[in-house]
mmCIF file of C-alpha atoms and ligand atoms in Angstrom:
data_model
loop_
_atom_site.group_PDB
_atom_site.id
_atom_site.type_symbol
_atom_site.label_atom_id
_atom_site.label_comp_id
_atom_site.label_asym_id
_atom_site.label_seq_id
_atom_site.Cartn_x
_atom_site.Cartn_y
_atom_site.Cartn_z
ATOM 1 C CA MET A 19 -37.470 -20.035 -7.555
ATOM 2 C CA PRO A 20 -34.440 -21.448 -5.701
ATOM 3 C CA THR A 21 -31.059 -19.506 -5.962
ATOM 4 C CA ALA A 22 -27.953 -21.434 -6.466
ATOM 5 C CA VAL A 23 -24.768 -19.775 -5.228
ATOM 6 C CA ARG A 24 -21.063 -20.763 -5.717
ATOM 7 C CA SER A 25 -19.267 -21.155 -2.493
ATOM 8 C CA HIS A 26 -15.676 -20.841 -3.204
ATOM 9 C CA ALA A 27 -12.683 -22.084 -1.126
ATOM 10 C CA LYS A 28 -9.820 -19.956 0.223
ATOM 11 C CA ILE A 29 -6.208 -20.547 1.031
ATOM 12 C CA ASN A 30 -3.899 -18.481 3.254
ATOM 13 C CA LEU A 31 -0.786 -16.797 1.611
ATOM 14 C CA GLY A 32 0.915 -16.919 4.907
ATOM 15 C CA LEU A 33 -0.479 -16.526 8.494
ATOM 16 C CA TYR A 34 1.180 -14.878 11.495
ATOM 17 C CA ILE A 35 -0.139 -15.376 14.944
ATOM 18 C CA GLY A 36 0.387 -13.179 17.902
ATOM 19 C CA ALA A 37 0.103 -13.979 21.676
ATOM 20 C CA PRO A 38 -3.182 -15.300 23.301
ATOM 21 C CA ARG A 39 -5.587 -12.411 23.968
ATOM 22 C CA LEU A 40 -7.886 -11.909 26.996
ATOM 23 C CA ASP A 41 -10.997 -12.558 24.831
ATOM 24 C CA GLY A 42 -9.796 -16.099 24.182
ATOM 25 C CA PHE A 43 -8.718 -15.239 20.535
ATOM 26 C CA HIS A 44 -5.448 -14.555 18.913
ATOM 27 C CA GLY A 45 -4.368 -11.492 16.937
ATOM 28 C CA LEU A 46 -3.204 -12.587 13.477
ATOM 29 C CA ALA A 47 -2.150 -11.226 10.091
ATOM 30 C CA THR A 48 -2.852 -13.149 6.885
ATOM 31 C CA VAL A 49 -3.521 -12.795 3.266
ATOM 32 C CA TYR A 50 -6.482 -14.862 2.107
ATOM 33 C CA GLN A 51 -6.863 -15.796 -1.464
ATOM 34 C CA THR A 52 -10.044 -17.272 -2.968
ATOM 35 C CA LEU A 53 -9.864 -20.329 -5.281
ATOM 36 C CA GLU A 54 -11.888 -21.455 -8.172
ATOM 37 C CA LEU A 55 -13.062 -24.734 -6.318
ATOM 38 C CA TYR A 56 -16.480 -24.365 -4.937
ATOM 39 C CA ASP A 57 -19.510 -25.930 -3.283
ATOM 40 C CA VAL A 58 -23.048 -25.029 -4.385
ATOM 41 C CA VAL A 59 -25.414 -23.531 -1.840
ATOM 42 C CA THR A 60 -29.052 -23.398 -2.998
ATOM 43 C CA VAL A 61 -31.463 -21.188 -0.974
ATOM 44 C CA THR A 62 -35.213 -20.968 -1.251
ATOM 45 C CA ALA A 63 -37.027 -18.278 0.940
ATOM 46 C CA LEU A 64 -40.617 -17.225 1.293
ATOM 47 C CA ARG A 65 -41.770 -14.379 3.649
ATOM 48 C CA ALA A 66 -44.029 -15.979 6.162
ATOM 49 C CA ALA A 67 -45.663 -15.134 9.548
ATOM 50 C CA ALA A 68 -42.888 -17.024 11.434
ATOM 51 C CA THR A 69 -39.391 -18.062 10.716
ATOM 52 C CA ALA A 70 -38.568 -21.730 9.913
ATOM 53 C CA LEU A 71 -35.186 -22.935 8.601
ATOM 54 C CA ARG A 72 -34.463 -26.206 6.940
ATOM 55 C CA LEU A 73 -30.934 -27.347 6.006
ATOM 56 C CA THR A 74 -29.901 -30.390 3.945
ATOM 57 C CA SER A 75 -26.751 -31.639 2.342
ATOM 58 C CA ASN A 76 -25.465 -34.409 0.180
ATOM 59 C CA ASP A 77 -22.771 -34.949 2.831
ATOM 60 C CA SER A 78 -23.823 -36.481 6.043
ATOM 61 C CA ARG A 79 -20.898 -34.856 7.755
ATOM 62 C CA VAL A 80 -22.549 -31.316 7.384
ATOM 63 C CA PRO A 81 -24.482 -30.502 10.447
ATOM 64 C CA ALA A 82 -28.054 -29.909 9.481
ATOM 65 C CA ASP A 83 -29.100 -27.651 12.263
ATOM 66 C CA SER A 84 -28.107 -24.360 14.196
ATOM 67 C CA ARG A 85 -24.363 -25.513 14.442
ATOM 68 C CA ASN A 86 -24.145 -25.070 10.762
ATOM 69 C CA THR A 87 -22.446 -21.798 9.718
ATOM 70 C CA ALA A 88 -24.973 -21.174 6.953
ATOM 71 C CA TRP A 89 -27.920 -21.761 9.241
ATOM 72 C CA LYS A 90 -26.345 -19.275 11.755
ATOM 73 C CA MET A 91 -25.772 -16.642 9.060
ATOM 74 C CA VAL A 92 -29.389 -16.862 7.661
ATOM 75 C CA ALA A 93 -30.801 -16.735 11.216
ATOM 76 C CA LEU A 94 -28.765 -13.614 12.093
ATOM 77 C CA ALA A 95 -29.519 -11.938 8.790
ATOM 78 C CA LEU A 96 -33.353 -12.374 9.222
ATOM 79 C CA THR A 97 -33.148 -11.016 12.610
ATOM 80 C CA ALA A 98 -31.134 -8.017 11.566
ATOM 81 C CA LEU A 99 -33.511 -7.342 8.569
ATOM 82 C CA GLY A 100 -36.673 -7.734 10.760
ATOM 83 C CA VAL A 101 -37.888 -10.289 8.311
ATOM 84 C CA THR A 102 -39.722 -13.547 9.028
ATOM 85 C CA ALA A 103 -39.560 -16.266 6.341
ATOM 86 C CA VAL A 104 -39.509 -20.116 5.650
ATOM 87 C CA VAL A 105 -35.952 -20.781 4.312
ATOM 88 C CA GLU A 106 -34.606 -23.961 2.955
ATOM 89 C CA ILE A 107 -30.766 -24.273 2.331
ATOM 90 C CA HIS A 108 -29.202 -27.131 0.478
ATOM 91 C CA ILE A 109 -25.384 -27.418 0.604
ATOM 92 C CA GLU A 110 -23.946 -29.624 -2.208
ATOM 93 C CA LYS A 111 -20.494 -30.396 -0.917
ATOM 94 C CA ARG A 112 -17.903 -30.663 -3.688
ATOM 95 C CA LEU A 113 -14.871 -29.221 -1.644
ATOM 96 C CA PRO A 114 -13.101 -31.492 0.738
ATOM 97 C CA VAL A 115 -14.444 -31.095 4.331
ATOM 98 C CA GLN A 116 -10.899 -30.859 5.805
ATOM 99 C CA GLY A 117 -10.002 -27.710 7.483
ATOM 100 C CA GLY A 118 -7.816 -24.861 6.099
ATOM 101 C CA LEU A 119 -10.061 -24.173 2.980
ATOM 102 C CA GLY A 120 -12.755 -22.096 4.728
ATOM 103 C CA ALA A 121 -15.511 -24.153 3.092
ATOM 104 C CA GLY A 122 -17.906 -23.872 6.043
ATOM 105 C CA SER A 123 -17.285 -20.233 6.270
ATOM 106 C CA ALA A 124 -17.785 -19.698 2.564
ATOM 107 C CA ASN A 125 -21.129 -21.707 2.727
ATOM 108 C CA ALA A 126 -22.289 -19.094 5.281
ATOM 109 C CA VAL A 127 -21.707 -16.191 2.898
ATOM 110 C CA ALA A 128 -23.158 -18.063 -0.128
ATOM 111 C CA ALA A 129 -26.438 -18.731 2.061
ATOM 112 C CA LEU A 130 -26.563 -15.084 2.784
ATOM 113 C CA ILE A 131 -26.257 -14.009 -0.880
ATOM 114 C CA GLY A 132 -28.847 -16.745 -1.793
ATOM 115 C CA LEU A 133 -31.153 -15.348 1.043
ATOM 116 C CA GLU A 134 -30.764 -11.716 -0.237
ATOM 117 C CA ALA A 135 -31.680 -12.685 -3.794
ATOM 118 C CA GLU A 136 -34.665 -14.669 -2.615
ATOM 119 C CA LEU A 137 -36.100 -11.828 -0.532
ATOM 120 C CA GLY A 138 -35.470 -9.505 -3.456
ATOM 121 C CA LEU A 139 -33.212 -7.160 -1.499
ATOM 122 C CA ALA A 140 -31.386 -4.641 -3.672
ATOM 123 C CA THR A 141 -27.917 -5.413 -2.494
ATOM 124 C CA SER A 142 -25.368 -5.484 -5.296
ATOM 125 C CA LEU A 143 -23.122 -8.459 -5.999
ATOM 126 C CA GLY A 144 -19.758 -7.211 -5.343
ATOM 127 C CA ALA A 145 -17.128 -6.439 -2.721
ATOM 128 C CA PRO A 146 -17.941 -3.572 -0.402
ATOM 129 C CA SER A 147 -15.903 -0.533 -0.794
ATOM 130 C CA PHE A 148 -12.589 -0.163 0.890
ATOM 131 C CA GLU A 149 -13.467 2.376 3.511
ATOM 132 C CA ARG A 150 -15.805 1.239 6.356
ATOM 133 C CA SER A 151 -17.063 4.782 6.709
ATOM 134 C CA SER A 152 -18.419 4.651 3.137
ATOM 135 C CA LEU A 153 -20.297 1.351 3.613
ATOM 136 C CA ASP A 154 -24.031 1.595 3.719
ATOM 137 C CA GLY A 155 -25.951 0.292 6.730
ATOM 138 C CA TRP A 156 -26.702 -3.247 5.416
ATOM 139 C CA GLU A 157 -23.059 -3.674 4.079
ATOM 140 C CA THR A 158 -21.724 -2.938 7.743
ATOM 141 C CA THR A 159 -24.342 -5.112 9.293
ATOM 142 C CA ARG A 160 -23.481 -8.226 6.969
ATOM 143 C CA LEU A 161 -19.735 -7.841 7.862
ATOM 144 C CA ASP A 162 -20.619 -7.657 11.480
ATOM 145 C CA ILE A 163 -22.940 -10.788 11.228
ATOM 146 C CA ALA A 164 -20.230 -12.650 9.292
ATOM 147 C CA ALA A 165 -17.716 -11.853 11.977
ATOM 148 C CA GLN A 166 -20.055 -13.283 14.556
ATOM 149 C CA VAL A 167 -20.293 -16.436 12.607
ATOM 150 C CA GLY A 168 -16.604 -17.051 12.470
ATOM 151 C CA SER A 169 -13.334 -15.219 12.008
ATOM 152 C CA ASP A 170 -12.697 -16.396 8.469
ATOM 153 C CA VAL A 171 -16.208 -15.657 7.135
ATOM 154 C CA PRO A 172 -16.006 -11.849 6.346
ATOM 155 C CA LEU A 173 -13.298 -12.563 3.910
ATOM 156 C CA PHE A 174 -15.870 -14.202 1.574
ATOM 157 C CA LEU A 175 -17.734 -10.949 1.502
ATOM 158 C CA ILE A 176 -14.746 -9.465 -0.333
ATOM 159 C CA GLY A 177 -13.226 -12.254 -2.298
ATOM 160 C CA GLY A 178 -10.042 -12.223 -4.446
ATOM 161 C CA THR A 179 -6.830 -11.337 -2.487
ATOM 162 C CA VAL A 180 -7.738 -10.050 1.024
ATOM 163 C CA LEU A 181 -5.673 -8.799 3.996
ATOM 164 C CA GLY A 182 -7.048 -10.161 7.294
ATOM 165 C CA VAL A 183 -6.075 -8.740 10.673
ATOM 166 C CA ASP A 184 -7.217 -8.520 14.352
ATOM 167 C CA ARG A 185 -8.682 -12.059 14.818
ATOM 168 C CA GLY A 186 -8.908 -12.552 10.897
ATOM 169 C CA GLN A 187 -12.329 -11.111 10.716
ATOM 170 C CA GLN A 188 -11.089 -7.454 9.942
ATOM 171 C CA VAL A 189 -10.813 -7.474 6.124
ATOM 172 C CA ARG A 190 -9.512 -5.225 3.486
ATOM 173 C CA PRO A 191 -9.235 -5.833 -0.254
ATOM 174 C CA LEU A 192 -5.716 -6.040 -1.689
ATOM 175 C CA PRO A 193 -4.806 -5.552 -5.413
ATOM 176 C CA ASP A 194 -5.740 -8.844 -6.960
ATOM 177 C CA LEU A 195 -3.165 -11.354 -8.295
ATOM 178 C CA GLU A 196 -3.634 -12.512 -11.832
ATOM 179 C CA PRO A 197 -4.674 -16.249 -11.622
ATOM 180 C CA VAL A 198 -1.975 -18.828 -10.861
ATOM 181 C CA TRP A 199 -2.212 -22.591 -10.970
ATOM 182 C CA CYS A 200 -2.906 -24.125 -7.484
ATOM 183 C CA VAL A 201 -2.636 -27.728 -6.206
ATOM 184 C CA VAL A 202 -4.546 -28.553 -3.164
ATOM 185 C CA ALA A 203 -3.752 -31.694 -1.109
ATOM 186 C CA THR A 204 -6.319 -32.694 1.504
ATOM 187 C CA PRO A 205 -4.553 -35.236 3.722
ATOM 188 C CA SER A 206 -7.127 -37.355 5.774
ATOM 189 C CA VAL A 207 -5.715 -36.232 9.192
ATOM 190 C CA GLY A 208 -7.895 -33.829 11.040
ATOM 191 C CA VAL A 209 -6.384 -30.743 12.778
ATOM 192 C CA SER A 210 -8.453 -28.915 15.461
ATOM 193 C CA THR A 211 -7.992 -25.192 15.058
ATOM 194 C CA PRO A 212 -8.589 -24.320 18.841
ATOM 195 C CA GLN A 213 -6.045 -27.127 19.700
ATOM 196 C CA ALA A 214 -3.508 -25.645 17.218
ATOM 197 C CA PHE A 215 -3.960 -22.373 18.812
ATOM 198 C CA ARG A 216 -3.461 -23.897 22.280
ATOM 199 C CA ASP A 217 -0.238 -25.493 21.024
ATOM 200 C CA TRP A 218 0.912 -22.118 19.633
ATOM 201 C CA ASP A 219 0.261 -20.617 23.215
ATOM 202 C CA ALA A 220 2.524 -23.297 24.730
ATOM 203 C CA LEU A 221 5.191 -22.346 22.112
ATOM 204 C CA CYS A 222 4.922 -18.638 22.844
ATOM 205 C CA GLU A 223 5.383 -19.407 26.589
ATOM 206 C CA GLN A 224 8.481 -21.523 25.709
ATOM 207 C CA GLU A 225 9.917 -18.770 23.718
ATOM 208 C CA GLY A 226 8.720 -15.787 26.009
ATOM 209 C CA LEU A 227 6.489 -14.149 23.321
ATOM 210 C CA THR A 228 4.755 -11.185 25.110
ATOM 211 C CA PRO A 229 1.449 -9.859 24.033
ATOM 212 C CA GLN A 230 3.210 -6.570 23.148
ATOM 213 C CA ALA A 231 5.945 -8.207 21.060
ATOM 214 C CA GLY A 232 3.383 -10.402 19.508
ATOM 215 C CA GLN A 233 1.428 -7.330 18.474
ATOM 216 C CA ASP A 234 4.497 -5.485 17.211
ATOM 217 C CA LYS A 235 5.220 -8.433 14.957
ATOM 218 C CA LEU A 236 1.658 -8.501 13.572
ATOM 219 C CA ASN A 237 1.612 -4.800 12.911
ATOM 220 C CA GLU A 238 4.892 -4.969 11.000
ATOM 221 C CA LEU A 239 3.688 -7.909 9.083
ATOM 222 C CA SER A 240 0.435 -6.435 7.994
ATOM 223 C CA ARG A 241 2.479 -3.341 6.895
ATOM 224 C CA ALA A 242 4.694 -5.569 4.971
ATOM 225 C CA TYR A 243 1.863 -7.388 3.169
ATOM 226 C CA ALA A 244 0.105 -4.162 2.311
ATOM 227 C CA SER A 245 3.145 -2.505 0.828
ATOM 228 C CA ALA A 246 4.196 -5.709 -0.979
ATOM 229 C CA PHE A 247 0.860 -5.914 -2.693
ATOM 230 C CA ALA A 248 0.999 -2.160 -3.421
ATOM 231 C CA ASP A 249 4.350 -2.270 -4.876
ATOM 232 C CA SER A 250 3.508 -5.200 -7.095
ATOM 233 C CA ILE A 251 1.442 -2.980 -9.371
ATOM 234 C CA PRO A 252 3.897 -2.646 -12.404
ATOM 235 C CA ARG A 253 5.491 0.701 -13.189
ATOM 236 C CA GLY A 254 4.130 2.684 -16.155
ATOM 237 C CA GLY A 255 0.485 2.438 -15.008
ATOM 238 C CA PRO A 256 -1.541 0.483 -12.557
ATOM 239 C CA GLY A 257 -2.292 -2.170 -15.095
ATOM 240 C CA THR A 258 -5.225 -3.089 -12.951
ATOM 241 C CA GLY A 259 -7.915 -2.477 -15.744
ATOM 242 C CA SER A 260 -11.520 -2.414 -14.872
ATOM 243 C CA SER A 261 -11.236 -5.809 -13.165
ATOM 244 C CA GLY A 262 -8.837 -4.499 -10.594
ATOM 245 C CA VAL A 263 -6.547 -7.573 -11.317
ATOM 246 C CA LEU A 264 -2.832 -6.985 -11.630
ATOM 247 C CA SER A 265 -1.659 -7.569 -15.070
ATOM 248 C CA LEU A 266 1.449 -6.944 -17.151
ATOM 249 C CA GLY A 267 -0.601 -6.618 -20.349
ATOM 250 C CA GLU A 268 -0.969 -9.141 -23.062
ATOM 251 C CA ASP A 269 1.401 -7.594 -25.528
ATOM 252 C CA ARG A 270 4.563 -7.823 -23.413
ATOM 253 C CA ALA A 271 7.331 -9.767 -24.987
ATOM 254 C CA GLY A 272 8.741 -12.909 -23.338
ATOM 255 C CA PRO A 273 7.246 -14.933 -20.461
ATOM 256 C CA ARG A 274 4.890 -13.073 -18.142
ATOM 257 C CA GLU A 275 6.317 -12.431 -14.718
ATOM 258 C CA SER A 276 3.860 -13.654 -12.126
ATOM 259 C CA ALA A 277 2.404 -10.854 -9.961
ATOM 260 C CA LEU A 278 3.106 -13.271 -6.995
ATOM 261 C CA VAL A 279 6.775 -12.921 -7.736
ATOM 262 C CA ARG A 280 6.484 -9.170 -8.020
ATOM 263 C CA THR A 281 5.019 -8.792 -4.593
ATOM 264 C CA GLY A 282 8.368 -10.068 -3.193
ATOM 265 C CA ILE A 283 6.341 -12.048 -0.589
ATOM 266 C CA LEU A 284 7.852 -15.312 -1.740
ATOM 267 C CA SER A 285 11.005 -14.592 0.027
ATOM 268 C CA TRP A 286 9.583 -14.198 3.469
ATOM 269 C CA VAL A 287 5.962 -15.429 3.661
ATOM 270 C CA ALA A 288 5.237 -18.268 6.311
ATOM 271 C CA ASN A 289 2.435 -19.909 8.214
ATOM 272 C CA ASP A 290 3.141 -20.031 11.894
ATOM 273 C CA PHE A 291 0.650 -22.875 12.284
ATOM 274 C CA GLU A 292 3.304 -25.173 10.503
ATOM 275 C CA ARG A 293 5.536 -24.815 13.629
ATOM 276 C CA VAL A 294 2.999 -26.593 15.843
ATOM 277 C CA VAL A 295 1.014 -28.673 13.391
ATOM 278 C CA PHE A 296 3.998 -30.217 11.538
ATOM 279 C CA SER A 297 5.547 -31.453 14.684
ATOM 280 C CA GLN A 298 2.383 -33.289 15.580
ATOM 281 C CA HIS A 299 1.772 -34.573 11.978
ATOM 282 C CA PRO A 300 5.004 -35.129 10.265
ATOM 283 C CA SER A 301 3.315 -36.477 7.251
ATOM 284 C CA LEU A 302 2.096 -32.908 6.653
ATOM 285 C CA ALA A 303 5.587 -31.619 6.285
ATOM 286 C CA GLU A 304 6.382 -34.355 3.787
ATOM 287 C CA ILE A 305 3.379 -33.312 1.578
ATOM 288 C CA LYS A 306 4.648 -29.727 1.735
ATOM 289 C CA ARG A 307 8.032 -31.093 0.469
ATOM 290 C CA ILE A 308 6.417 -32.960 -2.301
ATOM 291 C CA LEU A 309 4.278 -29.947 -3.254
ATOM 292 C CA LEU A 310 7.571 -27.705 -3.270
ATOM 293 C CA GLY A 311 9.516 -29.966 -5.669
ATOM 294 C CA GLN A 312 12.605 -28.017 -4.797
ATOM 295 C CA GLY A 313 15.334 -28.635 -7.327
ATOM 296 C CA THR A 314 13.142 -29.742 -10.018
ATOM 297 C CA PRO A 315 12.269 -27.615 -13.153
ATOM 298 C CA GLU A 316 8.665 -27.570 -12.031
ATOM 299 C CA ALA A 317 9.249 -26.401 -8.558
ATOM 300 C CA ALA A 318 6.476 -24.372 -6.861
ATOM 301 C CA LEU A 319 6.453 -20.580 -6.495
ATOM 302 C CA LEU A 320 5.040 -21.211 -2.940
ATOM 303 C CA ALA A 321 3.708 -24.191 -0.954
ATOM 304 C CA MET A 322 2.493 -24.334 2.591
ATOM 305 C CA LEU A 323 -0.187 -25.360 5.119
ATOM 306 C CA SER A 324 -3.475 -23.483 4.664
ATOM 307 C CA GLY A 325 -4.966 -21.938 7.850
ATOM 308 C CA SER A 326 -4.401 -24.519 10.564
ATOM 309 C CA GLY A 327 -4.624 -27.320 8.074
ATOM 310 C CA SER A 328 -4.829 -30.090 7.229
ATOM 311 C CA ALA A 329 -5.193 -28.745 3.709
ATOM 312 C CA LEU A 330 -1.862 -27.790 2.126
ATOM 313 C CA PHE A 331 -1.434 -25.889 -1.314
ATOM 314 C CA GLY A 332 1.267 -25.269 -3.854
ATOM 315 C CA LEU A 333 1.232 -22.374 -6.412
ATOM 316 C CA TYR A 334 2.821 -22.895 -9.817
ATOM 317 C CA LYS A 335 3.904 -20.707 -12.795
ATOM 318 C CA THR A 336 2.318 -23.211 -15.422
ATOM 319 C CA ARG A 337 -0.312 -25.943 -15.534
ATOM 320 C CA GLY A 338 2.353 -28.216 -16.484
ATOM 321 C CA ASP A 339 4.307 -27.485 -13.238
ATOM 322 C CA ALA A 340 1.121 -28.027 -11.206
ATOM 323 C CA GLU A 341 0.416 -31.341 -13.107
ATOM 324 C CA ALA A 342 3.927 -32.474 -12.106
ATOM 325 C CA ALA A 343 3.279 -31.769 -8.397
ATOM 326 C CA ARG A 344 0.096 -33.773 -8.619
ATOM 327 C CA GLN A 345 2.067 -36.635 -10.210
ATOM 328 C CA ARG A 346 4.691 -36.456 -7.463
ATOM 329 C CA LEU A 347 1.846 -36.588 -4.863
ATOM 330 C CA LEU A 348 0.171 -39.446 -6.676
ATOM 331 C CA ALA A 349 3.319 -41.511 -6.647
ATOM 332 C CA ALA A 350 3.422 -40.853 -2.681
ATOM 333 C CA GLY A 351 -0.376 -42.198 -2.647
ATOM 334 C CA MET A 352 -1.863 -38.722 -2.205
ATOM 335 C CA ALA A 353 -4.782 -37.445 -4.195
ATOM 336 C CA SER A 354 -4.936 -33.724 -4.851
ATOM 337 C CA LEU A 355 -7.091 -31.080 -6.613
ATOM 338 C CA LEU A 356 -6.064 -28.859 -9.421
ATOM 339 C CA THR A 357 -7.374 -25.333 -9.409
ATOM 340 C CA ARG A 358 -6.592 -21.672 -9.930
ATOM 341 C CA THR A 359 -6.646 -18.611 -7.701
ATOM 342 C CA LEU A 360 -9.789 -16.666 -8.367
ATOM 343 C CA PRO A 361 -9.708 -12.798 -8.640
ATOM 344 C CA ARG A 362 -12.379 -10.602 -7.051
ATOM 345 C CA LEU A 363 -14.223 -9.638 -10.203
ATOM 346 C CA ALA A 364 -14.541 -13.245 -11.307
ATOM 347 C CA TYR A 365 -15.487 -14.287 -7.752
ATOM 348 C CA TRP A 366 -18.559 -11.947 -7.912
ATOM 349 C CA SER A 367 -19.455 -12.187 -11.548
ATOM 350 C CA GLU A 368 -19.673 -16.009 -11.498
ATOM 351 C CA MET A 369 -21.183 -16.264 -7.928
ATOM 352 C CA LEU A 370 -24.748 -16.865 -9.027
ATOM 353 C CA LEU A 371 -25.269 -20.076 -10.939
ATOM 354 C CA GLU A 372 -28.216 -20.397 -13.410
ATOM 355 C CA GLN A 373 -31.359 -20.356 -11.426
ATOM 356 C CA ALA A 374 -32.419 -23.819 -10.587
ATOM 357 C CA HIS A 375 -35.834 -24.961 -11.834
HETATM 358 O O1 LIG B 5 -13.795 -17.507 14.919
HETATM 359 P P1 LIG B 5 -13.941 -19.068 14.813
HETATM 360 O O2 LIG B 5 -15.140 -19.500 15.289
HETATM 361 O O3 LIG B 5 -13.468 -19.601 13.590
HETATM 362 O O4 LIG B 5 -12.792 -19.532 15.871
HETATM 363 C C1 LIG B 5 -12.794 -20.856 16.337
HETATM 364 C C2 LIG B 5 -11.815 -20.928 17.581
HETATM 365 O O5 LIG B 5 -10.493 -20.896 17.033
HETATM 366 C C3 LIG B 5 -11.972 -19.849 18.584
HETATM 367 O O6 LIG B 5 -12.870 -20.302 19.575
HETATM 368 C C4 LIG B 5 -10.506 -19.719 19.113
HETATM 369 O O7 LIG B 5 -10.420 -20.713 20.187
HETATM 370 C C5 LIG B 5 -9.612 -19.967 17.998
HETATM 371 N N1 LIG B 5 -9.322 -18.773 17.317
HETATM 372 C C6 LIG B 5 -8.292 -18.033 17.993
HETATM 373 N N2 LIG B 5 -7.849 -16.823 17.376
HETATM 374 C C7 LIG B 5 -8.352 -16.492 16.086
HETATM 375 C C8 LIG B 5 -9.270 -17.153 15.467
HETATM 376 C C9 LIG B 5 -9.764 -18.327 16.206
HETATM 377 O O8 LIG B 5 -7.777 -18.267 19.082
HETATM 378 N N3 LIG B 5 -7.910 -15.297 15.606
#
C-alpha cells in the first residue's frame, strides 16, 4: 500500500556566510525553521531481485530522473541498506518551486521516510537525539546520505527550529519556538544559489574578508544563536513541556510575549545573501519593505530573504497582522501564502498522511 508523507517547507531565520573554502563550499551559520506548508510525496516500494526507480510529479518542472533529490536519496538509501526494490515516487507539488524554501530538499527526506515505512524498517518517526555519539547506525547513515544529497537536506531529519553550521548540513535541534504567523512571498524571479555564492565571493574580495576572519565571524554567530535560543526559555521552569516547544503557559495574564522576541535575535539577525541578491533584484528589496510594514500597527516581527531566495518571508504576532501584510503585497500586485511556523513535535506527528488506497 502506498505511503503518503508530508514534505514541509523551511525558512532561514538569518543566514551568515564565510569566505569560500577549498572544497568549493562556504562555511555558514543559520537557523532553519520548518513551516506548515507542504508538498505530498507518495512512495510505493516492493523488494525485488533488482532495483528500479520511477518518479512522477503533477508539476512538469520537477525532474523525473536521477537529477531529482528524492530519487538520489532513495537510491543512496537502498545501497546503504543493501536492499533491492522496485520503488515508485510521486511528488505532488503544492509548494512554490522558487528557491529558498528547501522544497526539493524536503522532498528527499519525505521520500526516505516513505521508503522506510514501505520496507517495514523499524525506524522511529522523530528527530534523532542531540548527540551524534548516541545515534544508532542507521540514524547516522541517513544524516550522512542527506548531506550528500544537499547541504539543506539534513535539517529535514530534525524539523522545528534547527541550527545549521559547516556548509549547512551539520545540524542540531534548538529549543522550538511556539508557532508564529508567517507570510511567504514567492516572486517569479529566479536566483541561482551557486551564482549568489560567487557574487558573495566577489564582495568578500572587495571587502578583504579572509577565511580566518570569516570563520571567526561564523563561530561567534553560531554561539550567539545557540545562547539566544537557550536563554529564550522563560525563568521559573523550562516551560517546554513534553513537546519541547517553548511556551509561556496558557494561564499567564496579558498578551503572550512571542518566544521569538525573547530570543533577542530580532535585534541582530540578518541574511548575508540580501547584500548580493537585492542589488541584482531590487524588486526583492521592495517586497521585504512591504512585508516589514514598518511604522504600521501591523509591522512584522521579522522579514527577510529565505536562503538565497527568491522566496521572502515575514513573521507576525497575530493572524491579523499577517493578513494585513498579504493585503499590502496584493496592492503591489504580489500574491503570497499564509502559514505558520511548525514545531518539531507537530512536524513528526503529522508527517505521515492517511495511507492512500
Ligand atoms: O549542497 P548543495 O547541492 O545545495 O549546494 C549547491 C551549490 O551551492 C554548491 O555546489 C556550491 O556551489 C554552493 N554552496 C556553497 N556553500 C554552501 C552550500 C552550497 O558554496 N554552504
